[in-house]
Short mmCIF file of C-alpha atoms in Angstrom, two decimals:
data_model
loop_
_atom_site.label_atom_id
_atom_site.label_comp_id
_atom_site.label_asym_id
_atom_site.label_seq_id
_atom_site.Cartn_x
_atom_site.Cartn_y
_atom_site.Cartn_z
CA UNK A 951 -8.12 0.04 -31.29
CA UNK A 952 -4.12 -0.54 -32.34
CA UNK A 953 -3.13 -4.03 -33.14
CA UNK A 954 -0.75 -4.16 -29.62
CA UNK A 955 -3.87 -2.49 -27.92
CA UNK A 956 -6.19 -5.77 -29.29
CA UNK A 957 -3.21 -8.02 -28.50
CA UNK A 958 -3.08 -7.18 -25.43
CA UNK A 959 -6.84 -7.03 -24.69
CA UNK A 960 -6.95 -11.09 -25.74
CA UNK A 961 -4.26 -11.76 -23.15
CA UNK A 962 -6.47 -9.96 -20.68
CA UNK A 963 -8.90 -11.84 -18.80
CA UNK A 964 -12.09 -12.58 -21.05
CA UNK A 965 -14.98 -11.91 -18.32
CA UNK A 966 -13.11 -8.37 -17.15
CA UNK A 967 -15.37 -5.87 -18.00
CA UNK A 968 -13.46 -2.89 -17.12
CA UNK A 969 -16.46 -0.34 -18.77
CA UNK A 970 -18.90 -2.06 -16.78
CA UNK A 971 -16.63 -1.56 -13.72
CA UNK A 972 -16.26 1.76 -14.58
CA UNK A 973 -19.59 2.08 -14.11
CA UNK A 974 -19.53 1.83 -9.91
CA UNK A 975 -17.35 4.76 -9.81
CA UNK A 976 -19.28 7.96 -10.03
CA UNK A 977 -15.96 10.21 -9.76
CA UNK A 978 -14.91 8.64 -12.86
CA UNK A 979 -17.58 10.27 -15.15
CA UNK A 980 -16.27 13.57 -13.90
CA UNK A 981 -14.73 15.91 -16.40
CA UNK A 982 -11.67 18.22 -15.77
CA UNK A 983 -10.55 20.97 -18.06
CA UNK A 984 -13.57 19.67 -20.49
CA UNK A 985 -12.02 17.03 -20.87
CA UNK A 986 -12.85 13.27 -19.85
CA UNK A 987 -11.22 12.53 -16.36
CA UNK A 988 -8.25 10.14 -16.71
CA UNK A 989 -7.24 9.50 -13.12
CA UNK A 990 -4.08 7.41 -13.21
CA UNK A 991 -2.95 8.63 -9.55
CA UNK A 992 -3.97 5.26 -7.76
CA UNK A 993 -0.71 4.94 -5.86
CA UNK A 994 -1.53 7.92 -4.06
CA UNK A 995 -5.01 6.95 -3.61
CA UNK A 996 -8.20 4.76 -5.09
CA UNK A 997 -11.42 6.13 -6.10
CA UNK A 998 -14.48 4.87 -3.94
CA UNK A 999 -16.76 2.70 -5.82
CA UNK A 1000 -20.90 2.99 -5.15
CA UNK A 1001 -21.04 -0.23 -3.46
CA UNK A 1002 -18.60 1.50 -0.80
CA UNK A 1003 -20.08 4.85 -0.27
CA UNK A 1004 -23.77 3.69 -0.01
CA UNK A 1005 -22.08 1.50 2.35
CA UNK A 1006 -20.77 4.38 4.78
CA UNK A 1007 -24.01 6.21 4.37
CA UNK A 1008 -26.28 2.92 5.65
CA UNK A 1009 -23.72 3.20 8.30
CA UNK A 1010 -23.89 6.36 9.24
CA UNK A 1011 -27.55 6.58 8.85
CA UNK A 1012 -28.97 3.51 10.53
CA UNK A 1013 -26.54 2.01 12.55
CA UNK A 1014 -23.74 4.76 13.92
CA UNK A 1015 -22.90 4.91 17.51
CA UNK A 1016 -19.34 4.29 19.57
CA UNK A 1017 -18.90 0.53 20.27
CA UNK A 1018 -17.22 -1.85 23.24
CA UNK A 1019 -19.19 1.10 25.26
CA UNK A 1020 -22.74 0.56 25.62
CA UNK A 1021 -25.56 -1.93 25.88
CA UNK A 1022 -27.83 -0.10 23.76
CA UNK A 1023 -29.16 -1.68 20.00
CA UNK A 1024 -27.15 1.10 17.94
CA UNK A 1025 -23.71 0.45 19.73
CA UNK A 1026 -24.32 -3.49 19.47
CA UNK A 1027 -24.93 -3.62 15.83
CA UNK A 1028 -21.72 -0.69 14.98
CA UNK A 1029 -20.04 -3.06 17.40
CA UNK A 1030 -20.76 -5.96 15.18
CA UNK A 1031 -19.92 -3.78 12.37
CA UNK A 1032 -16.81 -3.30 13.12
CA UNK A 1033 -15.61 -6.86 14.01
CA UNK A 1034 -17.18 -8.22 10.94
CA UNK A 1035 -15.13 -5.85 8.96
CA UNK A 1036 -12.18 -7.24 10.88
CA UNK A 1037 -13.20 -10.43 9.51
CA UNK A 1038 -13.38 -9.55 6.40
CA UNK A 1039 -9.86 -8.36 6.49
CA UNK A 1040 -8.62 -11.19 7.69
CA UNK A 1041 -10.21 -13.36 4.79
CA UNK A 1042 -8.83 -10.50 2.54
CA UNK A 1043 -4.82 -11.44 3.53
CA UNK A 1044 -5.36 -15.00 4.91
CA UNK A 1045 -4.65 -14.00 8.40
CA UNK A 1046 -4.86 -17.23 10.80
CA UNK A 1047 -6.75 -15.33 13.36
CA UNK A 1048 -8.93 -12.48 13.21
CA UNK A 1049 -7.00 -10.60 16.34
CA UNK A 1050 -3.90 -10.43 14.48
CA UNK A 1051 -5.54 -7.96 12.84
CA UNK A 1052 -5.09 -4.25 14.03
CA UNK A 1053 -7.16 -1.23 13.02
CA UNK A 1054 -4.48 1.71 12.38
CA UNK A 1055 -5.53 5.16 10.73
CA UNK A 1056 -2.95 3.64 7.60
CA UNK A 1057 0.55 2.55 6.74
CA UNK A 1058 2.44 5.03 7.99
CA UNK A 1059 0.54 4.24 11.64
CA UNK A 1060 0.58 0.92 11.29
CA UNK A 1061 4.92 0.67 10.74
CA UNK A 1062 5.16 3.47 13.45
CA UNK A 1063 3.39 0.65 15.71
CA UNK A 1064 5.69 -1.66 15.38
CA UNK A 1065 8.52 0.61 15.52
CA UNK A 1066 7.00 1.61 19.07
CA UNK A 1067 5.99 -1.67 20.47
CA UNK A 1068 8.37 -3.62 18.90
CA UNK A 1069 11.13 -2.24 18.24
CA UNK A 1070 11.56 0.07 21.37
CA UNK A 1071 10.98 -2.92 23.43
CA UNK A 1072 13.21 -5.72 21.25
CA UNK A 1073 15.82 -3.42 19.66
CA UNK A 1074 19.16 -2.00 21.55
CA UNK A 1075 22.37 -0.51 21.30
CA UNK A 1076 24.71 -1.85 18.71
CA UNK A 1077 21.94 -3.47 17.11
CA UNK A 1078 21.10 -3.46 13.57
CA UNK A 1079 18.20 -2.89 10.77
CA UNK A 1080 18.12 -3.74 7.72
CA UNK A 1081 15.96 -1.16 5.12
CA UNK A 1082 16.19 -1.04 1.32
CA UNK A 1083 17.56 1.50 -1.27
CA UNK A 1084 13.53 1.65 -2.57
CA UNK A 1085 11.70 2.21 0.68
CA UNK A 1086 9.04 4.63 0.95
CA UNK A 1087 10.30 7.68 3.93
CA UNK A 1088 7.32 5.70 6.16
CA UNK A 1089 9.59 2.70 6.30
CA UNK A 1090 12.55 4.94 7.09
CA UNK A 1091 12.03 7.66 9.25
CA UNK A 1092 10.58 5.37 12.01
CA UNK A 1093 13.45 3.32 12.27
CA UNK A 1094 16.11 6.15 12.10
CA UNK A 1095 14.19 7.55 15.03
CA UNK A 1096 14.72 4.38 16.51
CA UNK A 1097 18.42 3.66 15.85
CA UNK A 1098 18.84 7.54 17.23
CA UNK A 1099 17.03 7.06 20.34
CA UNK A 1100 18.53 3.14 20.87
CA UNK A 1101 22.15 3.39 19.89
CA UNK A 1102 20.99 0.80 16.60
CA UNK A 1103 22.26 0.85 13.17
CA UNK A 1104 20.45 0.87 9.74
CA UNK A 1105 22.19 -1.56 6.86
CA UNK A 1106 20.44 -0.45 3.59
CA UNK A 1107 19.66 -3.11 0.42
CA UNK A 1108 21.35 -1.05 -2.70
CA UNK A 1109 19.10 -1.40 -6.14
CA UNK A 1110 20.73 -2.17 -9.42
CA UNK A 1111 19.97 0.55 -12.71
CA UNK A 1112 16.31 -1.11 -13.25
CA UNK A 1113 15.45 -1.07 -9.78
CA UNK A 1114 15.84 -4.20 -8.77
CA UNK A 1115 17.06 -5.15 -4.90
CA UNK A 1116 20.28 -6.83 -5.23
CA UNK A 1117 19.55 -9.78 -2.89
CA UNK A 1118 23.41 -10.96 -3.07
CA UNK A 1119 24.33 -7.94 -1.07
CA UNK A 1120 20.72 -8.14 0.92
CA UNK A 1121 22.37 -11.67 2.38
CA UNK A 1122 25.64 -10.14 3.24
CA UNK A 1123 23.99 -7.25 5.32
CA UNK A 1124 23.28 -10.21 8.07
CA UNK A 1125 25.08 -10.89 10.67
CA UNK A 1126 24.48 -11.81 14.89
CA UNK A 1127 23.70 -8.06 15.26
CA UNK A 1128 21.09 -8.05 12.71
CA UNK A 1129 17.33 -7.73 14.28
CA UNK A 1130 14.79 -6.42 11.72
CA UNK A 1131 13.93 -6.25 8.52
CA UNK A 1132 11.85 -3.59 6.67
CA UNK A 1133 10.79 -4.19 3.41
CA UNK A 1134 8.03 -2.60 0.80
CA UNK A 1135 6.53 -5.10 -1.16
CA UNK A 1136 6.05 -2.98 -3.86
CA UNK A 1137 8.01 -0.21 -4.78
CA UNK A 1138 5.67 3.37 -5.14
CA UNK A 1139 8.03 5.15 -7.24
CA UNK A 1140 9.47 2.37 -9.69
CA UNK A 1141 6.64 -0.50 -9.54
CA UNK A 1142 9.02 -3.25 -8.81
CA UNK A 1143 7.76 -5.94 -6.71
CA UNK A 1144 10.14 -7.50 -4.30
CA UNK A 1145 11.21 -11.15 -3.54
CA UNK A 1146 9.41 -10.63 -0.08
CA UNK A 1147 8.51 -14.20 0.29
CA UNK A 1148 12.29 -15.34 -0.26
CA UNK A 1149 13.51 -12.80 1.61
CA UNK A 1150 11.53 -13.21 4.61
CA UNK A 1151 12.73 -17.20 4.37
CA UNK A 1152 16.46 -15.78 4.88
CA UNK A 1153 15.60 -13.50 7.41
CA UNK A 1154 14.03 -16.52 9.40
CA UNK A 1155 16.74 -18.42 8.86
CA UNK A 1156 18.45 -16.62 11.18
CA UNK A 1157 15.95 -15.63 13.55
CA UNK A 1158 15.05 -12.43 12.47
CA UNK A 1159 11.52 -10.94 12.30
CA UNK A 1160 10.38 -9.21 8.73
CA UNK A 1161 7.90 -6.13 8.30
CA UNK A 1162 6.16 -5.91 5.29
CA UNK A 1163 4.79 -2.86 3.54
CA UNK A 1164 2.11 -3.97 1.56
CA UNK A 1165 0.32 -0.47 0.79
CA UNK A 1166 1.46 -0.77 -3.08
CA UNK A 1167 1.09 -4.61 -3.36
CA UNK A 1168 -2.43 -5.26 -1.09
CA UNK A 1169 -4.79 -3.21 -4.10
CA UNK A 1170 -3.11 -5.00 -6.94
CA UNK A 1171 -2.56 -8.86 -6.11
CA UNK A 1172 -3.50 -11.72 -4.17
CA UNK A 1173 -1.48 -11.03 -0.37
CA UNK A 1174 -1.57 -14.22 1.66
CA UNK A 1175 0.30 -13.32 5.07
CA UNK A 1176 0.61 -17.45 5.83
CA UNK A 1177 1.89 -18.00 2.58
CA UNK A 1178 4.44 -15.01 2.57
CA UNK A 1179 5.34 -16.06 6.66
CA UNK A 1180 5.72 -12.30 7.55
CA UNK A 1181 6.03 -10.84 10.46
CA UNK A 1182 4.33 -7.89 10.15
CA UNK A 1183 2.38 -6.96 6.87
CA UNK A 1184 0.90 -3.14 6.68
CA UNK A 1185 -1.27 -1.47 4.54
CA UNK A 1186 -3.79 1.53 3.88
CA UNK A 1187 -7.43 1.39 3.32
CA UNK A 1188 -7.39 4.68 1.20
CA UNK A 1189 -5.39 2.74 -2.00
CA UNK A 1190 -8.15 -0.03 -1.31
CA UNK A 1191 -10.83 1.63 -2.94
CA UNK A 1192 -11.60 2.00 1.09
CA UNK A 1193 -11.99 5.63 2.52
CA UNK A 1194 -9.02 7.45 4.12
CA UNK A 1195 -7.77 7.14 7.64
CA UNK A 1196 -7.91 3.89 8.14
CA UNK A 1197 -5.19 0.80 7.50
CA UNK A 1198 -3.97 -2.52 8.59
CA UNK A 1199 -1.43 -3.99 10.28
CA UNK A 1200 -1.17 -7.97 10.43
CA UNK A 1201 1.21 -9.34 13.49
CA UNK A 1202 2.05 -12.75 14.25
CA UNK A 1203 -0.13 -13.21 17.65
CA UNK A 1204 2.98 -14.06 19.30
CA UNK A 1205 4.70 -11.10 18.51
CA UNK A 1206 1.76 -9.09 19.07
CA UNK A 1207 1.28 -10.28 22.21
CA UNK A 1208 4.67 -9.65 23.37
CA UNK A 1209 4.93 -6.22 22.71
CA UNK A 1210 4.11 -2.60 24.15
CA UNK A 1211 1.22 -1.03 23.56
CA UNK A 1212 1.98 2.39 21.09
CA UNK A 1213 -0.76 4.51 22.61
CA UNK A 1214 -2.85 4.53 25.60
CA UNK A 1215 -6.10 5.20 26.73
CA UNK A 1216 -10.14 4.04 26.55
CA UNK A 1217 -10.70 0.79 25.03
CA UNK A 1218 -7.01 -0.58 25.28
CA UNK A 1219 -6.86 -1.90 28.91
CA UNK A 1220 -8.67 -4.36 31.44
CA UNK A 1221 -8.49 -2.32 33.99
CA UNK A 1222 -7.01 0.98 35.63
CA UNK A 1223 -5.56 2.71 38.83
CA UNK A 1224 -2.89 5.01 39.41
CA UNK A 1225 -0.67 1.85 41.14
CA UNK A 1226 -1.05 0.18 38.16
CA UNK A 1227 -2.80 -0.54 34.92
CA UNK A 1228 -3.13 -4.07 33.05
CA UNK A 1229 -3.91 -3.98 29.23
CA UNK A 1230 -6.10 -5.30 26.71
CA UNK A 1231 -5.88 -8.33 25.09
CA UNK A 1232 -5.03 -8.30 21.00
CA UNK A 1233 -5.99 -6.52 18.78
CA UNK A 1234 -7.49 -4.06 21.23
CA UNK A 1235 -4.99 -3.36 23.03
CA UNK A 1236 -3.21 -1.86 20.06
CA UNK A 1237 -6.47 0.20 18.98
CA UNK A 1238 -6.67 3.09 22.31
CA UNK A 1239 -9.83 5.48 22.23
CA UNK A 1240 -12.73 5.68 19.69
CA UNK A 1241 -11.53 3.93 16.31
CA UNK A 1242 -12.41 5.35 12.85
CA UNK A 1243 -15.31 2.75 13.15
CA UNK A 1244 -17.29 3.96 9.48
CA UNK A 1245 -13.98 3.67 7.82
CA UNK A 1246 -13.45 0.29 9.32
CA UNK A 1247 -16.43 -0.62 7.96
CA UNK A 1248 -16.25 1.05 4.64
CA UNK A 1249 -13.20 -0.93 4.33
CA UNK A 1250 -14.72 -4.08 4.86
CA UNK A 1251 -16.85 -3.09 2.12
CA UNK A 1252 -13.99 -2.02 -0.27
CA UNK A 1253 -12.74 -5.70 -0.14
CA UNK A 1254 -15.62 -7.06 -0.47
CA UNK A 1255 -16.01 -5.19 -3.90
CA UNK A 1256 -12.56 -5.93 -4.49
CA UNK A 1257 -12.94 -9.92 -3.79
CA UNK A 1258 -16.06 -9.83 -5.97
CA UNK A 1259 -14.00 -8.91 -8.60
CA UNK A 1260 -11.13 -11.46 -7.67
CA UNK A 1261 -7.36 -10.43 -7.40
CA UNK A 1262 -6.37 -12.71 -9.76
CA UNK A 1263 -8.49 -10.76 -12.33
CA UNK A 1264 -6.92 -7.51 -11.09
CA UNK A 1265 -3.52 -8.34 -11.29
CA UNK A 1266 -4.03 -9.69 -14.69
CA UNK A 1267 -6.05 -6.43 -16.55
CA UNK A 1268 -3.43 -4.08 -14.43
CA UNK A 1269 -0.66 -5.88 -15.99
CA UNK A 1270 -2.06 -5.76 -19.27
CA UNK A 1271 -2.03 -2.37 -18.76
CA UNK A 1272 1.24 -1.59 -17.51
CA UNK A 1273 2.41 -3.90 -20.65
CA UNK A 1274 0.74 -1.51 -23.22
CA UNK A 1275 1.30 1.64 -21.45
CA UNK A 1276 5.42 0.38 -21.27
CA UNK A 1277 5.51 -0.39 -25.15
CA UNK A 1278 3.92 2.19 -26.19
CA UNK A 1279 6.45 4.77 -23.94
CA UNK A 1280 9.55 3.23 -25.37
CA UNK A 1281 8.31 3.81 -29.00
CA UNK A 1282 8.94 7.55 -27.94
CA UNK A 1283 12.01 9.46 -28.49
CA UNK A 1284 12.89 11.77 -25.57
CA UNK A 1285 10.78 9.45 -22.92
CA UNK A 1286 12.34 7.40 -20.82
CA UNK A 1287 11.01 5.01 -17.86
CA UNK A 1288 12.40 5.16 -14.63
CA UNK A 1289 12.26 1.77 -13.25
CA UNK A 1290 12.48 -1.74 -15.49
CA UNK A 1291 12.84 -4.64 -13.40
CA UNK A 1292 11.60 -7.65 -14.50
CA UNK A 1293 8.79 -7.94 -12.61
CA UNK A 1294 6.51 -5.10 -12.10
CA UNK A 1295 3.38 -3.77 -10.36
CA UNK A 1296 1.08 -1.12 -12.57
CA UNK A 1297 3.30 1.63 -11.64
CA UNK A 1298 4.96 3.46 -14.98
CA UNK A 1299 7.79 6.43 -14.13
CA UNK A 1300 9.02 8.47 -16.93
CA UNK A 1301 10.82 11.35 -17.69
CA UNK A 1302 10.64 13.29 -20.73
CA UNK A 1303 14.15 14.85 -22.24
CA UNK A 1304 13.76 19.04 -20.86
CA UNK A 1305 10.86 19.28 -19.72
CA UNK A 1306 10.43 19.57 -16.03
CA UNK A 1307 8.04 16.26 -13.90
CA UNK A 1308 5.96 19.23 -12.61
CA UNK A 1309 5.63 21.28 -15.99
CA UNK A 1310 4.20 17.31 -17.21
CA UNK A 1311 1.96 16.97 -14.51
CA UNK A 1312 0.32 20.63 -15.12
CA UNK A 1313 0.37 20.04 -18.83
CA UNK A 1314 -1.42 16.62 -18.47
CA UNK A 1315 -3.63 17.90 -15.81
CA UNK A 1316 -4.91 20.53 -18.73
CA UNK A 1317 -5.44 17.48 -20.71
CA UNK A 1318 -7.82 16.10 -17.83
CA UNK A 1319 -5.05 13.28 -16.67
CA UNK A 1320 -3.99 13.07 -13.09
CA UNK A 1321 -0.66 11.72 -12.48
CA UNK A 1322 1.75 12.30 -9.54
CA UNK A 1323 5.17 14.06 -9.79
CA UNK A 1324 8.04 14.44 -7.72
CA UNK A 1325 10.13 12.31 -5.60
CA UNK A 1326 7.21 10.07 -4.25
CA UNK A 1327 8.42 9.95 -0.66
CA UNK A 1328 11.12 7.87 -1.86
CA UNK A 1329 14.33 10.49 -2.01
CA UNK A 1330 16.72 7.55 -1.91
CA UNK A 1331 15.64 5.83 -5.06
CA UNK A 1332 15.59 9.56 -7.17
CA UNK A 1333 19.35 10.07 -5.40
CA UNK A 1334 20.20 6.35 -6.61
CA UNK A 1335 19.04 6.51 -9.92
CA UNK A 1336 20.27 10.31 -10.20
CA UNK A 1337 16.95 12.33 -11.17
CA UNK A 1338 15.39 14.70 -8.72
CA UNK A 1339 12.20 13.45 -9.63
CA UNK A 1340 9.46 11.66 -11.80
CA UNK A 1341 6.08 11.52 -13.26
CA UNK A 1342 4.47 8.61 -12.26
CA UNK A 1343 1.35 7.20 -13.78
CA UNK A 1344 -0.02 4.71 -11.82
CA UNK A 1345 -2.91 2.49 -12.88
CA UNK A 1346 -5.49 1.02 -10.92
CA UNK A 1347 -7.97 -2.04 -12.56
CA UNK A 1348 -10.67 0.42 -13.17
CA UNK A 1349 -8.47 2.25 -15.80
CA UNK A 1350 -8.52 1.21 -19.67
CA UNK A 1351 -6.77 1.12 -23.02
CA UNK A 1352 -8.14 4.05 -23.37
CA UNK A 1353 -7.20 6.22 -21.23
CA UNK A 1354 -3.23 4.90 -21.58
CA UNK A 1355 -4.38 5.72 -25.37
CA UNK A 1356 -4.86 9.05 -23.26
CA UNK A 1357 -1.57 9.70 -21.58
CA UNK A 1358 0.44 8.61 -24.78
CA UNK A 1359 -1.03 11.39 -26.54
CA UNK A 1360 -0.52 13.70 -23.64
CA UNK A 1361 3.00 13.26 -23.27
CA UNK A 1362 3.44 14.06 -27.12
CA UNK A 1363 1.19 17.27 -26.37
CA UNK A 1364 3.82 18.10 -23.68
CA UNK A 1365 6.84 17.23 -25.96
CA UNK A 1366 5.26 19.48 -29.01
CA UNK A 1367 5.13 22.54 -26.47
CA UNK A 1368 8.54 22.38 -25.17
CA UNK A 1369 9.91 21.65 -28.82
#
């Protein structure tokens, strides 16, 4: 072990165990290439621990059916399933009531929601939103469809060189026309984390509503929805250590309760006829036809595991990671991170002097390590900070010294074969 690698494992929290925790994740004892899996892709998606997938299995194996449908003992219990893993994600973000909590197959589902029922029904001609240089396209693409189909206007946040919002200019974009604000909490190309909580406090100021996109910030740290005051605060089950197609979105009750429905059919409404139909009350009437109900529940599992563990603890080991994995990047000529604000989720860009992002993910890849490369579904930040695109390496609390040890020494494997 170096001497920065000890350093930094005394400034990590003494009872993380990350090699136990390893442990719970059978994927992770995988090999690829013959060599030991290092899977440093989390901000695409989270690997499943045991605890989850035996979860789904007792799930599907004792207690599956379709719920809100049936009086029989199988649909009662996946009924209770399900709202007990609404629960659970309500304790997870400190929602004040459990039906401000909507079931949504994931982020990108869960902002086109509020687009729809909010936005369609509260936003107009002439009006305008306000997006940021480092959104991900899910937090831009809705609204442009919006301000195309409504007459609106988008006011975008600009970043400074480290990729850091400049909030001076953030405050100037208001004005009586301004309506909504969209906002990532943390960014999935660069890592930086946002002033959300400050930000939403100026955007109330003046009466205007905030959506949050937590899918970067709800794995890695403690999200409190009361203590933040958001409007709106989405995220994906998939980066949760949860299984794919299934997400969040918190909404203020009021809010919620004041706007359209996104999709209709079974499940959403009180009643039907063909003069007229009356809807659901929240959350259901936001969650139309059969929901991914194992997921759901697999989720509620996935922060259970994850609140076992305590974000606190997670934040702290991932940080000690991204600390290590940062120092060790700038020791090396020809690398160079994309993205250095100040403060920073476990997200690490880099770019290494001629060689191509996609000739270093194929290189690593033959080295066993998974990162991502190219533009991240964030074109605006690679046109702002002038590179078509990045490798990322993004670490999750499950990853060690290690396997950063790992990656260093695959980037200089890269760098020897393009020298």
């Amino acid at each position: 072990m170096s001497v920065i690698q000890t350093a930094l494992k005394i400034r990590s929290p003494s009872a993380f165990d990350v090699e136990r925790i390893r442990a719970d994740f059978p994927i992770l004892k995988l090999t690829v290439n013959d060599k030991p899996l290092v899977y440093l892709d989390n901000a695409a998606s989270s690997q499943m621990p045991q605890q989850v997938i035996d979860r789904l299995v007792r799930y599907q194996t004792t207690q599956h059916a379709n719920i809100n449908r049936a009086v029989h003992h199988l649909s009662e219990v996946a009924t209770s399933e399900f709202e007990e893993a609404r629960r659970k994600l309500q304790r997870f973000i400190n929602a004040n009531e459990e039906r401000e909590v909507i079931f949504t197959s994931g982020t990108t589902d869960a902002i086109n929601l509020v687009m729809h029922g909010y936005g369609r029904k509260f936003i107009g001609a002439g009006d305008e939103i306000i997006l940021t240089t480092l959104e991900h396209h899910s937090n831009i693409v809705p609204w442009q469809m919006l301000a195309e189909e409504k007459g609106a206007k988008i006011r975008v946040v600009p970043i400074n060189d480290a990729g850091e919002l400049l909030i001076d200019e953030y405050e100037k974009l208001f004005n009586e026309r301004t309506k909504f604000v969209g906002v990532m909490h943390v960014s999935n190309a660069l890592g930086t984390i946002n002033p959300v909580k400050e930000m939403i406090a100026f955007a109330h100021a003046r009466g205007v509503p905030v959506l949050v996109d937590g899918a970067q910030a709800a794995p890695h740290m403690k999200v409190d929805v009361q203590d933040l005051d958001c409007d709106f605060y989405a995220f994906s089950g998939h980066k949760l250590c949860g299984p794919t197609g299934i997400g969040i979105l918190y909404g203020r009750a009021a809010l919620l309760e004041n706007m359209q429905p996104f999709k209709g059919g079974g499940d959403m409404i009180l009643s039907v006829a063909f003069e007229k139909t009356i809807y659901n009350t929240i959350p259901h009437k936001f969650e139309a036809g059969t929901p991914p109900i194992a997921a759901a529940i697999g989720l509620g599992a996935a922060v259970d595991y994850l609140s076992e563990i305590g974000m606190d603890a997670i934040a702290a080991h991932e940080l000690a990671l991204l600390e290590y994995a940062t120092e060790q990047i700038n020791s090396m000529p020809g690398v160079r991170i994309i993205g250095t604000a100040e403060h920073k989720a476990a997200v690490l860009s880099f770019a290494v002097d001629g060689v191509h992002p996609h000739d270093i993910g194929t290189l690593l890849n033959q080295e066993g390590i998974a990162v991502r490369t190219g533009h991240h579904c964030a074109q605006p930040v690679m046109q702002r900070l002038h590179v078509p695109a990045t490798s990322r390496a993004s670490f999750a609390f499950y990853n060690s010294m290690d396997e950063v040890d790992a990656l260093i020494a695959g980037i200089h494997t890269v760098q020897k074969i393009f020298t």
